[in-house]
Amino acid sequence: MLAGGPGRATEVAVVSLVEAGALRISRDGLVSAVQGPPRSWTPLQSFVLGSVPRPLGELVAAGARSGQAQALRQQLISRGYVRTAGAVRAVRWLRRLFFLAWLGSIVWSIFGDLPFWAVFAGFFVWMFLAAMTYPFVRPLTRAGRRAVRRLRTVVVTSDRVPLVACYGLLGRVSGQYVWQVLGIDPVAAATLRRRRKSDGSSGSASCGSGCGSCSSSSCGSSSDSGSSDSGSSSDSGSSCGSSCGGGCGGGGGD
């Protein structure tokens, strides 16, 4: 969720279930359940299991819009990994007001009696305030960005779930798409759609406004907790799911 938003988190849930033998993806992209003994799944994984059979692309899109994905985002907010959309918007508006105030000083200096040196001083004040507030317009907090950086350090092509978490199914690694590395049929991969950073996420447009695709994820089963989405949504385990370097943005492929 942190690395790529709700779409990425859903991709991680799907791939982790495939790896566990609970799902299979046909050549034409239909995701279906595989009968097996009862197991404990995260809420997002349970949603995926309850939503099949379904084409892969539709399943990822449905998971990104699900209440389970939104609940995961709220858990990330409560744990200090993501800022609320309202907080991000407030800082952005404050920055705009600073800028408008500086533009107003220019008009005042032209048509009024404001000394021109005050305009220069105002410019430097605005630049200083913009630099000071910049970290707060990003959806991920410092802790959230650290979690995404940790994910990058553990990703190798043989670790399939963290690979999806970091890059998304439509991402590229070592000259190949991730879906190719995973052995997914091209017809099945064609059902996926590349999501904009702003699509339902707050990671990048972000884990602050809708996480997320968060785009970079930490959602599945991490060292924090193996049984709930919240426990796994910020650590760099197999559940970490806009690119691995960004914030929560769209889903796979960002």
Short mmCIF file of C-alpha atoms in Angstrom, two decimals:
data_model
loop_
_atom_site.label_atom_id
_atom_site.label_comp_id
_atom_site.label_asym_id
_atom_site.label_seq_id
_atom_site.Cartn_x
_atom_site.Cartn_y
_atom_site.Cartn_z
CA MET A 1 0.00 0.00 0.00
CA LEU A 2 2.79 2.44 0.86
CA ALA A 3 4.77 1.70 -2.29
CA GLY A 4 1.93 1.67 -4.78
CA GLY A 5 -1.48 2.29 -3.29
CA PRO A 6 -4.57 0.07 -3.05
CA GLY A 7 -4.16 -1.40 -6.53
CA ARG A 8 -0.65 -2.53 -5.68
CA ALA A 9 -1.83 -3.93 -2.37
CA THR A 10 -4.48 -5.96 -4.21
CA GLU A 11 -1.89 -7.27 -6.66
CA VAL A 12 0.19 -8.40 -3.70
CA ALA A 13 -2.85 -10.12 -2.18
CA VAL A 14 -3.55 -11.95 -5.45
CA VAL A 15 0.04 -13.06 -5.99
CA SER A 16 0.47 -14.13 -2.38
CA LEU A 17 -2.69 -16.27 -2.68
CA VAL A 18 -1.39 -17.79 -5.91
CA GLU A 19 1.89 -18.56 -4.18
CA ALA A 20 -0.04 -20.16 -1.30
CA GLY A 21 -1.97 -22.34 -3.74
CA ALA A 22 -5.32 -20.73 -2.95
CA LEU A 23 -5.77 -19.08 -6.37
CA ARG A 24 -4.81 -19.82 -9.94
CA ILE A 25 -4.66 -17.56 -12.98
CA SER A 26 -5.66 -19.11 -16.29
CA ARG A 27 -4.05 -18.25 -19.59
CA ASP A 28 -6.97 -16.01 -20.49
CA GLY A 29 -6.65 -14.10 -17.22
CA LEU A 30 -9.48 -15.62 -15.23
CA VAL A 31 -8.59 -15.84 -11.53
CA SER A 32 -10.30 -18.69 -9.72
CA ALA A 33 -10.08 -20.30 -6.29
CA VAL A 34 -8.40 -23.60 -5.55
CA GLN A 35 -10.00 -25.84 -2.95
CA GLY A 36 -7.81 -26.42 0.07
CA PRO A 37 -7.82 -26.60 3.85
CA PRO A 38 -9.11 -23.53 5.73
CA ARG A 39 -6.45 -20.95 6.43
CA SER A 40 -6.17 -17.56 8.05
CA TRP A 41 -6.05 -14.71 5.54
CA THR A 42 -5.75 -10.96 5.82
CA PRO A 43 -8.95 -8.97 5.18
CA LEU A 44 -7.79 -7.92 1.72
CA GLN A 45 -6.84 -11.49 0.83
CA SER A 46 -10.25 -12.64 2.04
CA PHE A 47 -11.93 -10.04 -0.18
CA VAL A 48 -9.97 -11.31 -3.17
CA LEU A 49 -10.92 -14.90 -2.43
CA GLY A 50 -14.57 -13.92 -2.14
CA SER A 51 -14.48 -12.02 -5.45
CA VAL A 52 -13.39 -14.85 -7.75
CA PRO A 53 -13.83 -16.11 -10.40
CA ARG A 54 -13.03 -12.84 -12.09
CA PRO A 55 -10.60 -11.51 -14.74
CA LEU A 56 -7.29 -10.45 -13.22
CA GLY A 57 -7.63 -6.78 -14.16
CA GLU A 58 -11.17 -6.53 -12.83
CA LEU A 59 -10.17 -8.27 -9.62
CA VAL A 60 -7.32 -5.83 -8.97
CA ALA A 61 -9.58 -2.85 -9.70
CA ALA A 62 -12.28 -4.18 -7.37
CA GLY A 63 -9.79 -4.77 -4.59
CA ALA A 64 -8.42 -1.24 -4.95
CA ARG A 65 -11.94 0.15 -4.42
CA SER A 66 -12.83 -2.22 -1.61
CA GLY A 67 -13.57 -1.26 1.96
CA GLN A 68 -10.76 -3.58 3.04
CA ALA A 69 -8.25 -1.49 1.10
CA GLN A 70 -9.62 1.72 2.61
CA ALA A 71 -9.48 0.17 6.08
CA LEU A 72 -5.86 -0.70 5.45
CA ARG A 73 -5.14 2.90 4.55
CA GLN A 74 -6.79 4.07 7.76
CA GLN A 75 -4.63 1.65 9.72
CA LEU A 76 -1.54 3.08 8.04
CA ILE A 77 -2.66 6.57 9.01
CA SER A 78 -3.18 5.52 12.62
CA ARG A 79 0.27 3.94 12.69
CA GLY A 80 1.92 7.12 11.44
CA TYR A 81 2.92 5.95 7.96
CA VAL A 82 0.47 8.08 5.95
CA ARG A 83 -0.96 11.57 6.34
CA THR A 84 -4.66 12.20 6.05
CA ALA A 85 -5.94 13.75 2.83
CA GLY A 86 -7.22 16.74 4.80
CA ALA A 87 -3.82 17.43 6.34
CA VAL A 88 -2.10 17.30 2.96
CA ARG A 89 -4.70 19.59 1.38
CA ALA A 90 -4.39 22.09 4.23
CA VAL A 91 -0.63 22.39 3.77
CA ARG A 92 -0.99 22.73 0.01
CA TRP A 93 -3.51 25.54 0.41
CA LEU A 94 -1.24 27.25 2.92
CA ARG A 95 1.61 27.16 0.39
CA ARG A 96 -0.69 28.65 -2.24
CA LEU A 97 -1.67 31.46 0.13
CA PHE A 98 2.02 32.22 0.77
CA PHE A 99 2.57 32.45 -2.97
CA LEU A 100 -0.51 34.63 -3.55
CA ALA A 101 0.61 36.94 -0.77
CA TRP A 102 3.96 37.37 -2.49
CA LEU A 103 2.24 38.10 -5.83
CA GLY A 104 0.13 40.66 -3.99
CA SER A 105 3.30 42.34 -2.73
CA ILE A 106 4.48 42.73 -6.33
CA VAL A 107 1.23 44.45 -7.30
CA TRP A 108 1.45 46.63 -4.21
CA SER A 109 4.98 47.68 -5.08
CA ILE A 110 3.93 48.61 -8.63
CA PHE A 111 0.73 50.48 -7.86
CA GLY A 112 1.32 51.38 -4.25
CA ASP A 113 4.10 52.54 -1.98
CA LEU A 114 5.60 49.19 -0.96
CA PRO A 115 9.41 49.33 -1.29
CA PHE A 116 10.74 46.98 -3.93
CA TRP A 117 13.23 45.53 -1.47
CA ALA A 118 10.22 44.23 0.48
CA VAL A 119 9.20 42.22 -2.60
CA PHE A 120 12.62 40.57 -2.68
CA ALA A 121 12.42 39.91 1.03
CA GLY A 122 8.96 38.43 0.58
CA PHE A 123 10.26 36.15 -2.18
CA PHE A 124 12.92 34.69 0.11
CA VAL A 125 10.40 34.31 2.92
CA TRP A 126 8.07 32.44 0.55
CA MET A 127 10.91 30.17 -0.64
CA PHE A 128 11.85 29.43 2.96
CA LEU A 129 8.29 28.60 3.95
CA ALA A 130 7.81 26.47 0.83
CA ALA A 131 10.94 24.48 1.65
CA MET A 132 9.91 24.04 5.29
CA THR A 133 6.43 22.79 4.39
CA TYR A 134 7.42 20.60 1.44
CA PRO A 135 7.72 17.35 3.47
CA PHE A 136 4.14 17.82 4.67
CA VAL A 137 2.60 17.92 1.19
CA ARG A 138 3.78 14.37 0.60
CA PRO A 139 1.25 11.67 1.50
CA LEU A 140 3.80 9.41 3.17
CA THR A 141 5.35 10.40 6.45
CA ARG A 142 9.04 9.93 7.15
CA ALA A 143 8.25 6.53 8.67
CA GLY A 144 6.28 5.58 5.56
CA ARG A 145 9.13 6.53 3.24
CA ARG A 146 11.56 4.56 5.39
CA ALA A 147 9.33 1.49 5.08
CA VAL A 148 9.33 1.79 1.29
CA ARG A 149 13.11 2.17 1.23
CA ARG A 150 13.41 -0.98 3.33
CA LEU A 151 11.27 -2.80 0.80
CA ARG A 152 13.69 -1.89 -1.98
CA THR A 153 16.60 -3.38 -0.05
CA VAL A 154 15.00 -6.84 0.20
CA VAL A 155 13.63 -7.18 -3.31
CA VAL A 156 15.20 -9.82 -5.54
CA THR A 157 13.64 -11.42 -8.60
CA SER A 158 13.33 -14.76 -6.83
CA ASP A 159 11.13 -13.23 -4.10
CA ARG A 160 7.93 -12.98 -6.05
CA VAL A 161 5.63 -11.22 -3.58
CA PRO A 162 8.07 -8.43 -2.57
CA LEU A 163 8.86 -8.02 -6.27
CA VAL A 164 5.20 -7.29 -7.01
CA ALA A 165 5.03 -5.09 -3.92
CA CYS A 166 7.89 -2.95 -5.11
CA TYR A 167 7.24 -2.67 -8.83
CA GLY A 168 3.69 -3.87 -9.50
CA LEU A 169 2.72 -6.44 -12.10
CA LEU A 170 3.14 -3.88 -14.89
CA GLY A 171 6.47 -2.64 -13.58
CA ARG A 172 9.78 -3.60 -15.15
CA VAL A 173 12.81 -5.23 -13.60
CA SER A 174 15.96 -6.44 -15.36
CA GLY A 175 14.44 -5.57 -18.72
CA GLN A 176 11.28 -7.62 -18.17
CA TYR A 177 7.81 -6.87 -16.97
CA VAL A 178 7.11 -8.29 -13.53
CA TRP A 179 4.22 -10.33 -14.93
CA GLN A 180 6.71 -11.98 -17.28
CA VAL A 181 9.04 -12.77 -14.40
CA LEU A 182 6.12 -14.39 -12.60
CA GLY A 183 5.19 -16.45 -15.64
CA ILE A 184 1.77 -14.86 -16.16
CA ASP A 185 0.41 -15.33 -19.68
CA PRO A 186 0.45 -12.18 -21.86
CA VAL A 187 -3.31 -12.51 -22.43
CA ALA A 188 -3.87 -12.45 -18.67
CA ALA A 189 -1.50 -9.50 -18.25
CA ALA A 190 -3.40 -7.62 -20.94
CA THR A 191 -6.40 -7.42 -18.60
CA LEU A 192 -4.40 -5.19 -16.25
CA ARG A 193 -4.50 -1.46 -16.68
CA ARG A 194 -1.82 1.02 -15.79
CA ARG A 195 -3.16 3.29 -13.09
CA ARG A 196 -2.45 6.96 -12.68
CA LYS A 197 -0.78 8.02 -9.45
CA SER A 198 -4.01 9.66 -8.41
CA ASP A 199 -6.20 6.62 -8.95
CA GLY A 200 -7.62 5.83 -5.55
CA SER A 201 -4.48 6.27 -3.63
CA SER A 202 -2.69 8.42 -1.38
CA GLY A 203 0.65 7.07 -1.74
CA SER A 204 1.41 9.22 -4.45
CA ALA A 205 -1.52 11.21 -5.08
CA SER A 206 -1.67 9.79 -2.79
CA CYS A 207 -1.58 7.77 0.30
CA GLY A 208 -2.84 11.08 1.45
CA SER A 209 -5.86 11.17 -0.67
CA GLY A 210 -6.88 7.70 -1.13
CA CYS A 211 -4.37 5.04 -0.50
CA GLY A 212 -2.41 4.20 -2.17
CA SER A 213 -1.56 2.38 -5.46
CA CYS A 214 1.17 4.05 -2.39
CA SER A 215 1.69 3.59 -6.79
CA SER A 216 4.51 2.13 -3.11
CA SER A 217 2.51 -1.35 -0.07
CA SER A 218 3.33 -2.97 2.72
CA CYS A 219 0.35 -5.08 2.89
CA GLY A 220 0.28 -8.76 3.32
CA SER A 221 2.10 -10.43 6.01
CA SER A 222 5.04 -8.73 7.55
CA SER A 223 7.13 -9.23 10.59
CA ASP A 224 4.80 -6.96 12.48
CA SER A 225 1.83 -9.19 12.30
CA GLY A 226 1.08 -12.18 10.21
CA SER A 227 -2.63 -12.12 10.47
CA SER A 228 -3.92 -8.68 9.67
CA ASP A 229 -3.51 -6.13 6.94
CA SER A 230 -2.63 -3.48 9.44
CA GLY A 231 0.23 -5.45 10.85
CA SER A 232 1.76 -5.94 7.50
CA SER A 233 1.10 -2.73 5.80
CA SER A 234 4.24 -0.84 6.61
CA ASP A 235 7.04 -3.31 6.98
CA SER A 236 9.26 -4.75 4.33
CA GLY A 237 8.19 -8.34 4.49
CA SER A 238 6.37 -10.33 1.88
CA SER A 239 3.40 -8.05 2.23
CA CYS A 240 4.96 -4.81 1.29
CA GLY A 241 3.21 -3.87 -1.79
CA SER A 242 3.61 3.94 -7.69
CA SER A 243 6.97 2.45 -7.86
CA CYS A 244 9.05 1.25 -5.07
CA GLY A 245 10.64 4.58 -4.81
CA GLY A 246 7.53 6.66 -4.68
CA GLY A 247 4.60 6.85 -2.50
CA CYS A 248 1.35 5.25 -2.72
CA GLY A 249 0.08 5.98 -6.07
CA GLY A 250 -1.71 3.83 -8.50
CA GLY A 251 -1.37 0.17 -8.65
CA GLY A 252 0.92 -2.08 -10.52
CA GLY A 253 3.05 -0.70 -13.20
CA ASP A 254 3.44 2.79 -11.81
#
